[in-house]
XYZ file of N, CA and C in Angstrom:
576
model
N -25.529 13.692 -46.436
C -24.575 12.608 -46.317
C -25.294 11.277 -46.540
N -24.623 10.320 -47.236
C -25.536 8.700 -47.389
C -25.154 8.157 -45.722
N -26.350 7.191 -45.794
C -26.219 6.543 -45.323
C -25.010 5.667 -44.895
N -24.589 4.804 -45.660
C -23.228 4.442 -45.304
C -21.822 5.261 -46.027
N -21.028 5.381 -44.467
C -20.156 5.822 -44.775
C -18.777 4.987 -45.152
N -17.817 5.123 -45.463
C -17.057 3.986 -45.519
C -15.809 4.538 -45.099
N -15.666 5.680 -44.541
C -14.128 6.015 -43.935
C -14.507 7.482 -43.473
N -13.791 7.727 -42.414
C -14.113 8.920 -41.446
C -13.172 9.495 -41.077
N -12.243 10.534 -41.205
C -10.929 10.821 -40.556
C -11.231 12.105 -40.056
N -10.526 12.790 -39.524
C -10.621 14.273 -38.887
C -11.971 15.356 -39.445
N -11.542 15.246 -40.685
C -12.030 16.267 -41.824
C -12.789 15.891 -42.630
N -12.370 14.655 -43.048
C -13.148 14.109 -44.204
C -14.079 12.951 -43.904
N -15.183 13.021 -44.568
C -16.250 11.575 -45.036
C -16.048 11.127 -46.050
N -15.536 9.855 -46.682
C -15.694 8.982 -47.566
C -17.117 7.763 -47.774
N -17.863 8.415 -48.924
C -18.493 7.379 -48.941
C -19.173 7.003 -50.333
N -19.915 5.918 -50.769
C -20.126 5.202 -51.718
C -20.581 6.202 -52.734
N -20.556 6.537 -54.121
C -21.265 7.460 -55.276
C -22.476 7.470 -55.922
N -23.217 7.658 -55.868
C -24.558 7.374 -56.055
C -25.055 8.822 -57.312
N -26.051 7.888 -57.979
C -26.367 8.595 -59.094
C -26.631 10.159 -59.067
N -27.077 10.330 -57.918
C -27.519 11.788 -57.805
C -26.142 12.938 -57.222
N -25.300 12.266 -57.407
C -23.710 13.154 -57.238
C -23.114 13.759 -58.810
N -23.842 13.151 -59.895
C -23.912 13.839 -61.409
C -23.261 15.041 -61.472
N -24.075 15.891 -60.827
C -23.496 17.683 -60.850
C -22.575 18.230 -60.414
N -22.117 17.328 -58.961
C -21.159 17.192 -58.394
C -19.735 16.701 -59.223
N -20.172 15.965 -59.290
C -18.509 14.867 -60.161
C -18.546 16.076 -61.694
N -19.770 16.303 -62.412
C -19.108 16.748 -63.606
C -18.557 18.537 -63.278
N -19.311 19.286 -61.997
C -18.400 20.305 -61.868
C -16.831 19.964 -61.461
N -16.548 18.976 -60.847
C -14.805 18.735 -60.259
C -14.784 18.168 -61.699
N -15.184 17.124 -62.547
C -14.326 17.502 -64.285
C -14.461 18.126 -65.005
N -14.962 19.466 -64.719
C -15.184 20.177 -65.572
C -14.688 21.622 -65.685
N -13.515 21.723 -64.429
C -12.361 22.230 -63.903
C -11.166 21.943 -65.324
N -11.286 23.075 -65.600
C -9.881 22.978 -66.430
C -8.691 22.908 -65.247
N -8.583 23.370 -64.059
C -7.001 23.024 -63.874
C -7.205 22.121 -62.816
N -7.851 20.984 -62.310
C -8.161 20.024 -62.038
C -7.775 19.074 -62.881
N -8.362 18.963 -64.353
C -7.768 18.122 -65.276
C -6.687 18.672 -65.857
N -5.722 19.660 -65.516
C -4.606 19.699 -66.185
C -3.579 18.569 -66.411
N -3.687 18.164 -65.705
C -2.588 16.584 -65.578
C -2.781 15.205 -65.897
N -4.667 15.743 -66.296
C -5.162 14.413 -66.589
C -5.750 14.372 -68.091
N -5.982 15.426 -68.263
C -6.169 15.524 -70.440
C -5.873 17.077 -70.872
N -4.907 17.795 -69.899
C -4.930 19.108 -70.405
C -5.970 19.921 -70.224
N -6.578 19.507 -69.483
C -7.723 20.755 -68.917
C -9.206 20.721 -70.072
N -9.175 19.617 -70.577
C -10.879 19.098 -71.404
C -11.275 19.361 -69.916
N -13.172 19.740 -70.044
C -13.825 19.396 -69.485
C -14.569 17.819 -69.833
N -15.134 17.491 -69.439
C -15.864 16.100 -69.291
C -17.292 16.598 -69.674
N -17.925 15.960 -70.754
C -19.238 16.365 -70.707
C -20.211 15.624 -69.833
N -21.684 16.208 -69.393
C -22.247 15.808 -68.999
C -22.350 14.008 -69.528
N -22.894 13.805 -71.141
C -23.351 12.715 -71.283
C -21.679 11.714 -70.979
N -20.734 12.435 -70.444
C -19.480 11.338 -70.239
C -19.218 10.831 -68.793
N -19.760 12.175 -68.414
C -20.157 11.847 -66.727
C -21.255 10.456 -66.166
N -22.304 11.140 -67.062
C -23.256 10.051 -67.239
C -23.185 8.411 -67.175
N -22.056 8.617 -68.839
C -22.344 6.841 -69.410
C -20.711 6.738 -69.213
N -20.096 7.172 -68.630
C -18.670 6.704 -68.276
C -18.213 6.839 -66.951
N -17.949 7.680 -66.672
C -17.499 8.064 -65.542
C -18.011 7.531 -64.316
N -19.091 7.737 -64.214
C -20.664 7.980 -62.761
C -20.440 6.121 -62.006
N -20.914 5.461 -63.910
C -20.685 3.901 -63.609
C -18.875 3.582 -63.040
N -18.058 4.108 -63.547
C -16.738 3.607 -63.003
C -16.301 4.125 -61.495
N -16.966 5.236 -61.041
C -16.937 5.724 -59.438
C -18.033 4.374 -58.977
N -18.889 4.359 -59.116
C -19.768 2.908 -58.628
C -19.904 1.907 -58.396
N -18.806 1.039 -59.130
C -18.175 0.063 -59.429
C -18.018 -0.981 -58.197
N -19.017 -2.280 -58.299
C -18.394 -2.822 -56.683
C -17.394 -4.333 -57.431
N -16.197 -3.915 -56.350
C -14.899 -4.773 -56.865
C -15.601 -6.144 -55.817
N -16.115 -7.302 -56.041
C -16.352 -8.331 -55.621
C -15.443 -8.955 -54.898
N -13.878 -9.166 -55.653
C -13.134 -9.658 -54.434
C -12.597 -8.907 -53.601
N -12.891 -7.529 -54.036
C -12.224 -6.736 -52.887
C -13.214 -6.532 -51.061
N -14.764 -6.781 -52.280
C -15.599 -7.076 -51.242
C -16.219 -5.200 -51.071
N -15.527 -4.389 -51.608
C -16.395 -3.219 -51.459
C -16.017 -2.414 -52.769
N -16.194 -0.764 -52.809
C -16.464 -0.156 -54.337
C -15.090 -0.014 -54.291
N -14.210 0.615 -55.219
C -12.907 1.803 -55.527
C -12.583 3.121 -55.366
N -13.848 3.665 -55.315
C -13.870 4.858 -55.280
C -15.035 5.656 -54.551
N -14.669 6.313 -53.912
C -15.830 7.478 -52.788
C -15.476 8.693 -53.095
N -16.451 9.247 -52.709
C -17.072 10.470 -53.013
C -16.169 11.316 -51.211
N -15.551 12.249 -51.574
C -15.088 12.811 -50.167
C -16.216 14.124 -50.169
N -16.575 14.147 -48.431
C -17.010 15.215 -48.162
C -16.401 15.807 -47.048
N -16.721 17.397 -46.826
C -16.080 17.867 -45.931
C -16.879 17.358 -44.627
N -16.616 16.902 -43.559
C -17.203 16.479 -42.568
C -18.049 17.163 -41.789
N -17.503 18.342 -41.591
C -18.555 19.373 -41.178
C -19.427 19.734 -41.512
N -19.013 20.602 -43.011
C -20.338 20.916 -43.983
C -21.271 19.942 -44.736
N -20.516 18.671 -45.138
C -20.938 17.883 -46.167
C -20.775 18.132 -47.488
N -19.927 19.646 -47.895
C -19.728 19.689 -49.140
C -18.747 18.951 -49.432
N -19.044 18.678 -51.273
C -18.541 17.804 -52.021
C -17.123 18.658 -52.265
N -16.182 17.378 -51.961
C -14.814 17.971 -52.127
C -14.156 17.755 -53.518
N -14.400 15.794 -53.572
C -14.276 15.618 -54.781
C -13.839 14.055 -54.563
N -13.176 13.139 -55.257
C -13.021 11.655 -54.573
C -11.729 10.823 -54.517
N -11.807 9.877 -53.675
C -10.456 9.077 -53.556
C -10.870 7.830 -54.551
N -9.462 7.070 -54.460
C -9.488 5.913 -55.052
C -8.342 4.758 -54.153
N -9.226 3.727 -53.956
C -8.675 2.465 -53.528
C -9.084 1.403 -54.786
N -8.552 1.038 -55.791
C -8.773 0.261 -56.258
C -7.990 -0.785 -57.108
N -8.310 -2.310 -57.034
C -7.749 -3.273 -57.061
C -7.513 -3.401 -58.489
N -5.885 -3.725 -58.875
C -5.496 -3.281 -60.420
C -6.322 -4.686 -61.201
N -6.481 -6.295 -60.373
C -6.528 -6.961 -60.912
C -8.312 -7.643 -60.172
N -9.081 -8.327 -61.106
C -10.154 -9.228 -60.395
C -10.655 -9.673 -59.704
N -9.246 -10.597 -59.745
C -9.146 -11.972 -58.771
C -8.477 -11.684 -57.363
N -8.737 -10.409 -57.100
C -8.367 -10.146 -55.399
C -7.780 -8.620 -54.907
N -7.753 -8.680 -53.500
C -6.838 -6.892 -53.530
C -5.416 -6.543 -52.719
N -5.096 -7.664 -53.564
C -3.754 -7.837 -52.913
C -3.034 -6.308 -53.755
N -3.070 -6.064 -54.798
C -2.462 -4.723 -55.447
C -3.647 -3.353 -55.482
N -3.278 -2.583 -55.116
C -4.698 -1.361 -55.415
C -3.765 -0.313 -56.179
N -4.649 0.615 -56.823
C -3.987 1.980 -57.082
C -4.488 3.199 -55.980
N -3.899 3.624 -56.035
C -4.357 4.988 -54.945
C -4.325 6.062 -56.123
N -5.584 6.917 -55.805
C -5.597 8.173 -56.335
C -6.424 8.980 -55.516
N -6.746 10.129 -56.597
C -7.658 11.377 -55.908
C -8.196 12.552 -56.913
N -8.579 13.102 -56.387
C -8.933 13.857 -57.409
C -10.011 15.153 -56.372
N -9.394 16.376 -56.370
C -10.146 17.521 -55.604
C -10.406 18.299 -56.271
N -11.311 19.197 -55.518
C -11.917 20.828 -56.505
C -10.777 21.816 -56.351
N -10.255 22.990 -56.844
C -9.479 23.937 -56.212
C -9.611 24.184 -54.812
N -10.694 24.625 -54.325
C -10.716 25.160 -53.085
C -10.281 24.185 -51.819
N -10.450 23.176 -52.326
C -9.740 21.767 -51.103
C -8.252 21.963 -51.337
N -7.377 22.357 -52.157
C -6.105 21.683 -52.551
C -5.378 23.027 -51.255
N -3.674 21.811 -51.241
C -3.133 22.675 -49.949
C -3.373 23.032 -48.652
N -4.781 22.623 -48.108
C -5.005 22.459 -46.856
C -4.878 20.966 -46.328
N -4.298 19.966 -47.029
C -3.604 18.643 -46.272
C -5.241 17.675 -46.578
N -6.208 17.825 -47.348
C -7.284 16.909 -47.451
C -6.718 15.535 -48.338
N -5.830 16.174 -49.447
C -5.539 14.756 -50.601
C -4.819 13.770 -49.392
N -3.739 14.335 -48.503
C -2.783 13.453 -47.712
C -3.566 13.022 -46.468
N -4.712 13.786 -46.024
C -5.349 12.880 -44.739
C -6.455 11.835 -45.364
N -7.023 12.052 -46.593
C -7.635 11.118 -47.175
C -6.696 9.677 -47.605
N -5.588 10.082 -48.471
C -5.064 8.889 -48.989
C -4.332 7.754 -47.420
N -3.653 8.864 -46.790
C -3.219 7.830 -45.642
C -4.324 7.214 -45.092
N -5.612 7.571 -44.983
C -6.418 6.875 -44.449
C -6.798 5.910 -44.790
N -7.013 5.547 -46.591
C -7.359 5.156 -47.334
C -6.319 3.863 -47.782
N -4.799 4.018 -47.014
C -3.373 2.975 -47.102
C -3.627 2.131 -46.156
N -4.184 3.064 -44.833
C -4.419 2.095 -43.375
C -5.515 1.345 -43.438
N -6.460 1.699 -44.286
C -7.495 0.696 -44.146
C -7.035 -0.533 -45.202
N -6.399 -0.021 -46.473
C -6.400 -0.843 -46.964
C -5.629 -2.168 -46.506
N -4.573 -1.747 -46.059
C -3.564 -2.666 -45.028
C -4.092 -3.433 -44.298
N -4.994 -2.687 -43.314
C -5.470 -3.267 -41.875
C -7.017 -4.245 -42.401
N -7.457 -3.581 -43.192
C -8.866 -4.238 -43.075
C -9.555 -4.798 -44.652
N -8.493 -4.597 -45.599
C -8.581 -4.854 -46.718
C -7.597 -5.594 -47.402
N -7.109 -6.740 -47.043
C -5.984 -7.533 -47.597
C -5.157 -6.838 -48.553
N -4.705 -5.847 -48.555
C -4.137 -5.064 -49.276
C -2.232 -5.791 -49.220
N -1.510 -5.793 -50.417
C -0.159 -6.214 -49.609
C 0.437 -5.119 -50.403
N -0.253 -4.297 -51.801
C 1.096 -3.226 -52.240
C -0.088 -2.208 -52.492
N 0.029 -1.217 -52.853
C -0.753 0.100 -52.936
C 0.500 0.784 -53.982
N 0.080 1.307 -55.207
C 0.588 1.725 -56.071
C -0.071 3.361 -56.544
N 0.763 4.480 -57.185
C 0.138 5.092 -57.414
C 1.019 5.898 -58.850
N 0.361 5.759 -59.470
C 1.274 6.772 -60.963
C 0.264 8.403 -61.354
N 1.581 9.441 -61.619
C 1.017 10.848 -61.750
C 1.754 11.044 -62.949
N 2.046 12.392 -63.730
C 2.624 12.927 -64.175
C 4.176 13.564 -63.765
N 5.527 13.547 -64.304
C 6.478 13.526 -63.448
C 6.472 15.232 -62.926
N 5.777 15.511 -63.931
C 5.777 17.483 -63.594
C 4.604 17.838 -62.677
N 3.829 16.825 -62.194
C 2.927 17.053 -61.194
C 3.562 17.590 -59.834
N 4.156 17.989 -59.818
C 5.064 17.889 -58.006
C 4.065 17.927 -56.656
N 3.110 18.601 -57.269
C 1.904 18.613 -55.480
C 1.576 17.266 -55.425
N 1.336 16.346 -56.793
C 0.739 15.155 -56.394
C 1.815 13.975 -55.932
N 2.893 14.171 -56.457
C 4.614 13.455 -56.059
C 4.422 13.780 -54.100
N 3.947 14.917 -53.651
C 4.095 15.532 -52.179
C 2.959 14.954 -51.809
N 1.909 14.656 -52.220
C 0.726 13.791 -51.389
C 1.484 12.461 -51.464
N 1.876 12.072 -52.591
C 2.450 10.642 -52.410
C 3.139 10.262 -51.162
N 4.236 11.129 -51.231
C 5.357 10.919 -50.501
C 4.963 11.118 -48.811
N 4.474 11.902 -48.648
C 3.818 12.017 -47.192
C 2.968 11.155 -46.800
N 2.155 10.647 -47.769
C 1.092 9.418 -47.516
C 2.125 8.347 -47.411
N 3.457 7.897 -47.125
C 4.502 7.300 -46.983
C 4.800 6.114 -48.414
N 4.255 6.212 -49.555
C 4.802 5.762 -50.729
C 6.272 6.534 -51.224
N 6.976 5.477 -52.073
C 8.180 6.123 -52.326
C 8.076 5.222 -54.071
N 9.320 6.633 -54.357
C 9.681 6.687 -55.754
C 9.763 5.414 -56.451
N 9.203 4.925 -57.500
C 9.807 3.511 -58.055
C 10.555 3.249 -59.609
N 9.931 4.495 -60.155
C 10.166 4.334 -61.961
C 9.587 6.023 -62.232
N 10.577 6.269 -63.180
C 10.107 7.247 -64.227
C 9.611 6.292 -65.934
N 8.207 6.447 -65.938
C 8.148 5.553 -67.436
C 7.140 6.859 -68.588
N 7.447 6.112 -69.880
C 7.098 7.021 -71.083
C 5.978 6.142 -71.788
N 4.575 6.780 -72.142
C 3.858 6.414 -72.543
C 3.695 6.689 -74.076
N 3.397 6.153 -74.736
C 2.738 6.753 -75.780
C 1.302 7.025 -76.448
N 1.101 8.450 -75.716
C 0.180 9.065 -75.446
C -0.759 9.060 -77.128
N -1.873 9.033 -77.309
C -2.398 9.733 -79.150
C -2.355 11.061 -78.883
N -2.498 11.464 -77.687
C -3.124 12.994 -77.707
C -2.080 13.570 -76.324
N -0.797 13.639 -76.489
C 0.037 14.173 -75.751
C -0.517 15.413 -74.875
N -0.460 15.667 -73.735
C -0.434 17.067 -73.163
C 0.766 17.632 -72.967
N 0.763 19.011 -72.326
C 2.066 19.593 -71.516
C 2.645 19.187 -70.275
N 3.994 18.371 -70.655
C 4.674 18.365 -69.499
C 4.572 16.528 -69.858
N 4.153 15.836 -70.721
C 3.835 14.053 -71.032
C 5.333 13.902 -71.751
N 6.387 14.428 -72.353
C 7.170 14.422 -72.673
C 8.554 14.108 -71.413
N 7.859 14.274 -70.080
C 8.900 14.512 -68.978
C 8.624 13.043 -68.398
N 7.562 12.650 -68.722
C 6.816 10.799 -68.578
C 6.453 11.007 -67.327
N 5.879 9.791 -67.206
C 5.249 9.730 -65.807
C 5.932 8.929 -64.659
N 5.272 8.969 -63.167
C 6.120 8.570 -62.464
C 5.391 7.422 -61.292
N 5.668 6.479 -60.860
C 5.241 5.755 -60.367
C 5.741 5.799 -58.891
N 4.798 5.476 -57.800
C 5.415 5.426 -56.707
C 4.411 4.489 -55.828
N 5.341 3.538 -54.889
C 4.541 2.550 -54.346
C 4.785 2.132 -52.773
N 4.380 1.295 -52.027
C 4.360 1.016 -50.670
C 3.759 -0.213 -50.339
N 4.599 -1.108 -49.672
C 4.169 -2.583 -49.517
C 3.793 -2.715 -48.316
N 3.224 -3.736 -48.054
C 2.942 -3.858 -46.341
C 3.995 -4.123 -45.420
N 5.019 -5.122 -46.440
C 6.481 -5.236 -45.540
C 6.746 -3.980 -45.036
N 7.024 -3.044 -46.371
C 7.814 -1.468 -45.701
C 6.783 -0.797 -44.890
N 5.799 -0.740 -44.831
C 4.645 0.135 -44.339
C 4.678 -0.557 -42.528
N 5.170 -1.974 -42.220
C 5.277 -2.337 -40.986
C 6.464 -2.064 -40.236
N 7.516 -1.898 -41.555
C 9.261 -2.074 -40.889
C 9.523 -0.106 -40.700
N 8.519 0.990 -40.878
C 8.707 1.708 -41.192
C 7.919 2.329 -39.796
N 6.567 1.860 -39.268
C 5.856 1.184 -38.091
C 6.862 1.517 -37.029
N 7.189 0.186 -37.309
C 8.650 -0.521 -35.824
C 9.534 0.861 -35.755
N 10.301 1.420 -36.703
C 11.138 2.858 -36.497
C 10.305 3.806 -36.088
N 9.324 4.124 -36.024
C 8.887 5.875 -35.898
C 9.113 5.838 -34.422
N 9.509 6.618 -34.188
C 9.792 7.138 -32.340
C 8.253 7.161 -31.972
C-alpha cells in the first residue's frame, strides 16, 4: 500500500498511481470484457499504458488541489482492484467533476464500484468544492446505469456520438447521469 492514502471506506483503499502499478493497470486494460463498453474489448498495449494512460491516472488537477484518479485496493489484501475517477471537466476549478471507474472481473457485483463512487461524491461535496458530479456510460451498459443510480445520480440525457470506430450497442447512444449539491442536500433532509 503507498504511503498516502486518499480515501478509505469499509473495503476499499483509494490511493495516488504511481509508476510501478504498470502491470497492474495494463492487466485491468487488457481485459477484453472490462473494455467492452469502452473500445469493444481492444486490449491496451503495454507502450499505451506507458505513454498514455499511466501519465493520465497521475495527473495532479492544481485547482482541484489533488490527482483524478486512484488506484482502488482491496483493504484487506491490498490487491489491485482497479480505479476510480473524481475528475474536474474544466482547469480553472472543481466545481464540475466526472465520476467513473473501472474494475477487474473478479471485483464486479459485490457492491465495490457503488461503495467506492459514493465515497468518492461525499468527499467530493464535503471536502472538495465540488457543486455537480457528472457521469456518462453507454446506454446498453445497465450494471454501470445501477452503480450510477445507487451512488444517488439520476438520469439526464440520452446523446449520440459520432463515433470513427463504432462498437456494439454505440448505435443505442450514450447516457448521461448527474447530481448537484442542491439535490444531494435536499435528498439529505428526506432520508428517514
Amino acid at each position: 500500500m503507498a504511503e498516502y492514502v486518499f480515501l478509505t471506506t469499509e473495503r476499499l483503499v483509494l490511493r495516488p498511481f504511481a509508476e510501478a502499478d504498470l502491470d497492474d493497470v495494463l492487466a485491468l486494460h487488457g481485459d477484453p470484457e472490462v473494455m467492452r463498453f469502452i473500445n469493444g474489448g481492444r486490449p491496451a498495449s503495454r507502450t499505451t499504458i506507458r505513454d498514455e494512460i499511466l501519465p493520465r491516472l497521475t495527473r495532479h488537477h492544481a485547482t482541484f488541489g489533488t490527482r483524478g484518479f486512484w488506484a482502488a485496493e482491496d483493504r484487506t489484501t491490498g490487491r489491485f482492484l482497479g480505479w476510480f475517477e473524481l475528475r474536474p471537466l474544466a482547469d480553472d476549478g472543481p466545481e464540475v467533476v466526472e465520476l467513473g471507474y473501472r474494475l477487474h472481473r473478479f471485483a464486479w457485483g459485490r457492491g465495490h464500484a457503488t461503495e467506492g463512487a459514493r465515497a468518492l461524491v461525499h468527499k467530493g461535496f464535503t471536502e472538495l468544492g465540488v457543486r455537480r458530479v457528472i457521469a456518462q456510460t453507454m446506454a446498453v451498459n445497465t450494471a454501470s446505469r445501477r452503480v450510477l443510480e445507487k451512488t444517488g445520480l439520476t438520469y439526464v440525457r440520452t446523446f449520440h456520438e459520432d463515433w470513427p470506430d463504432p462498437i456494439a450497442g454505440a448505435e443505442h447512444g450514450e447516457v448521461e447521469y448527474a447530481l448537484t449539491e442542491t439535490d444531494r442536500h435536499r435528498r439529505l433532509r428526506q432520508a428517514p
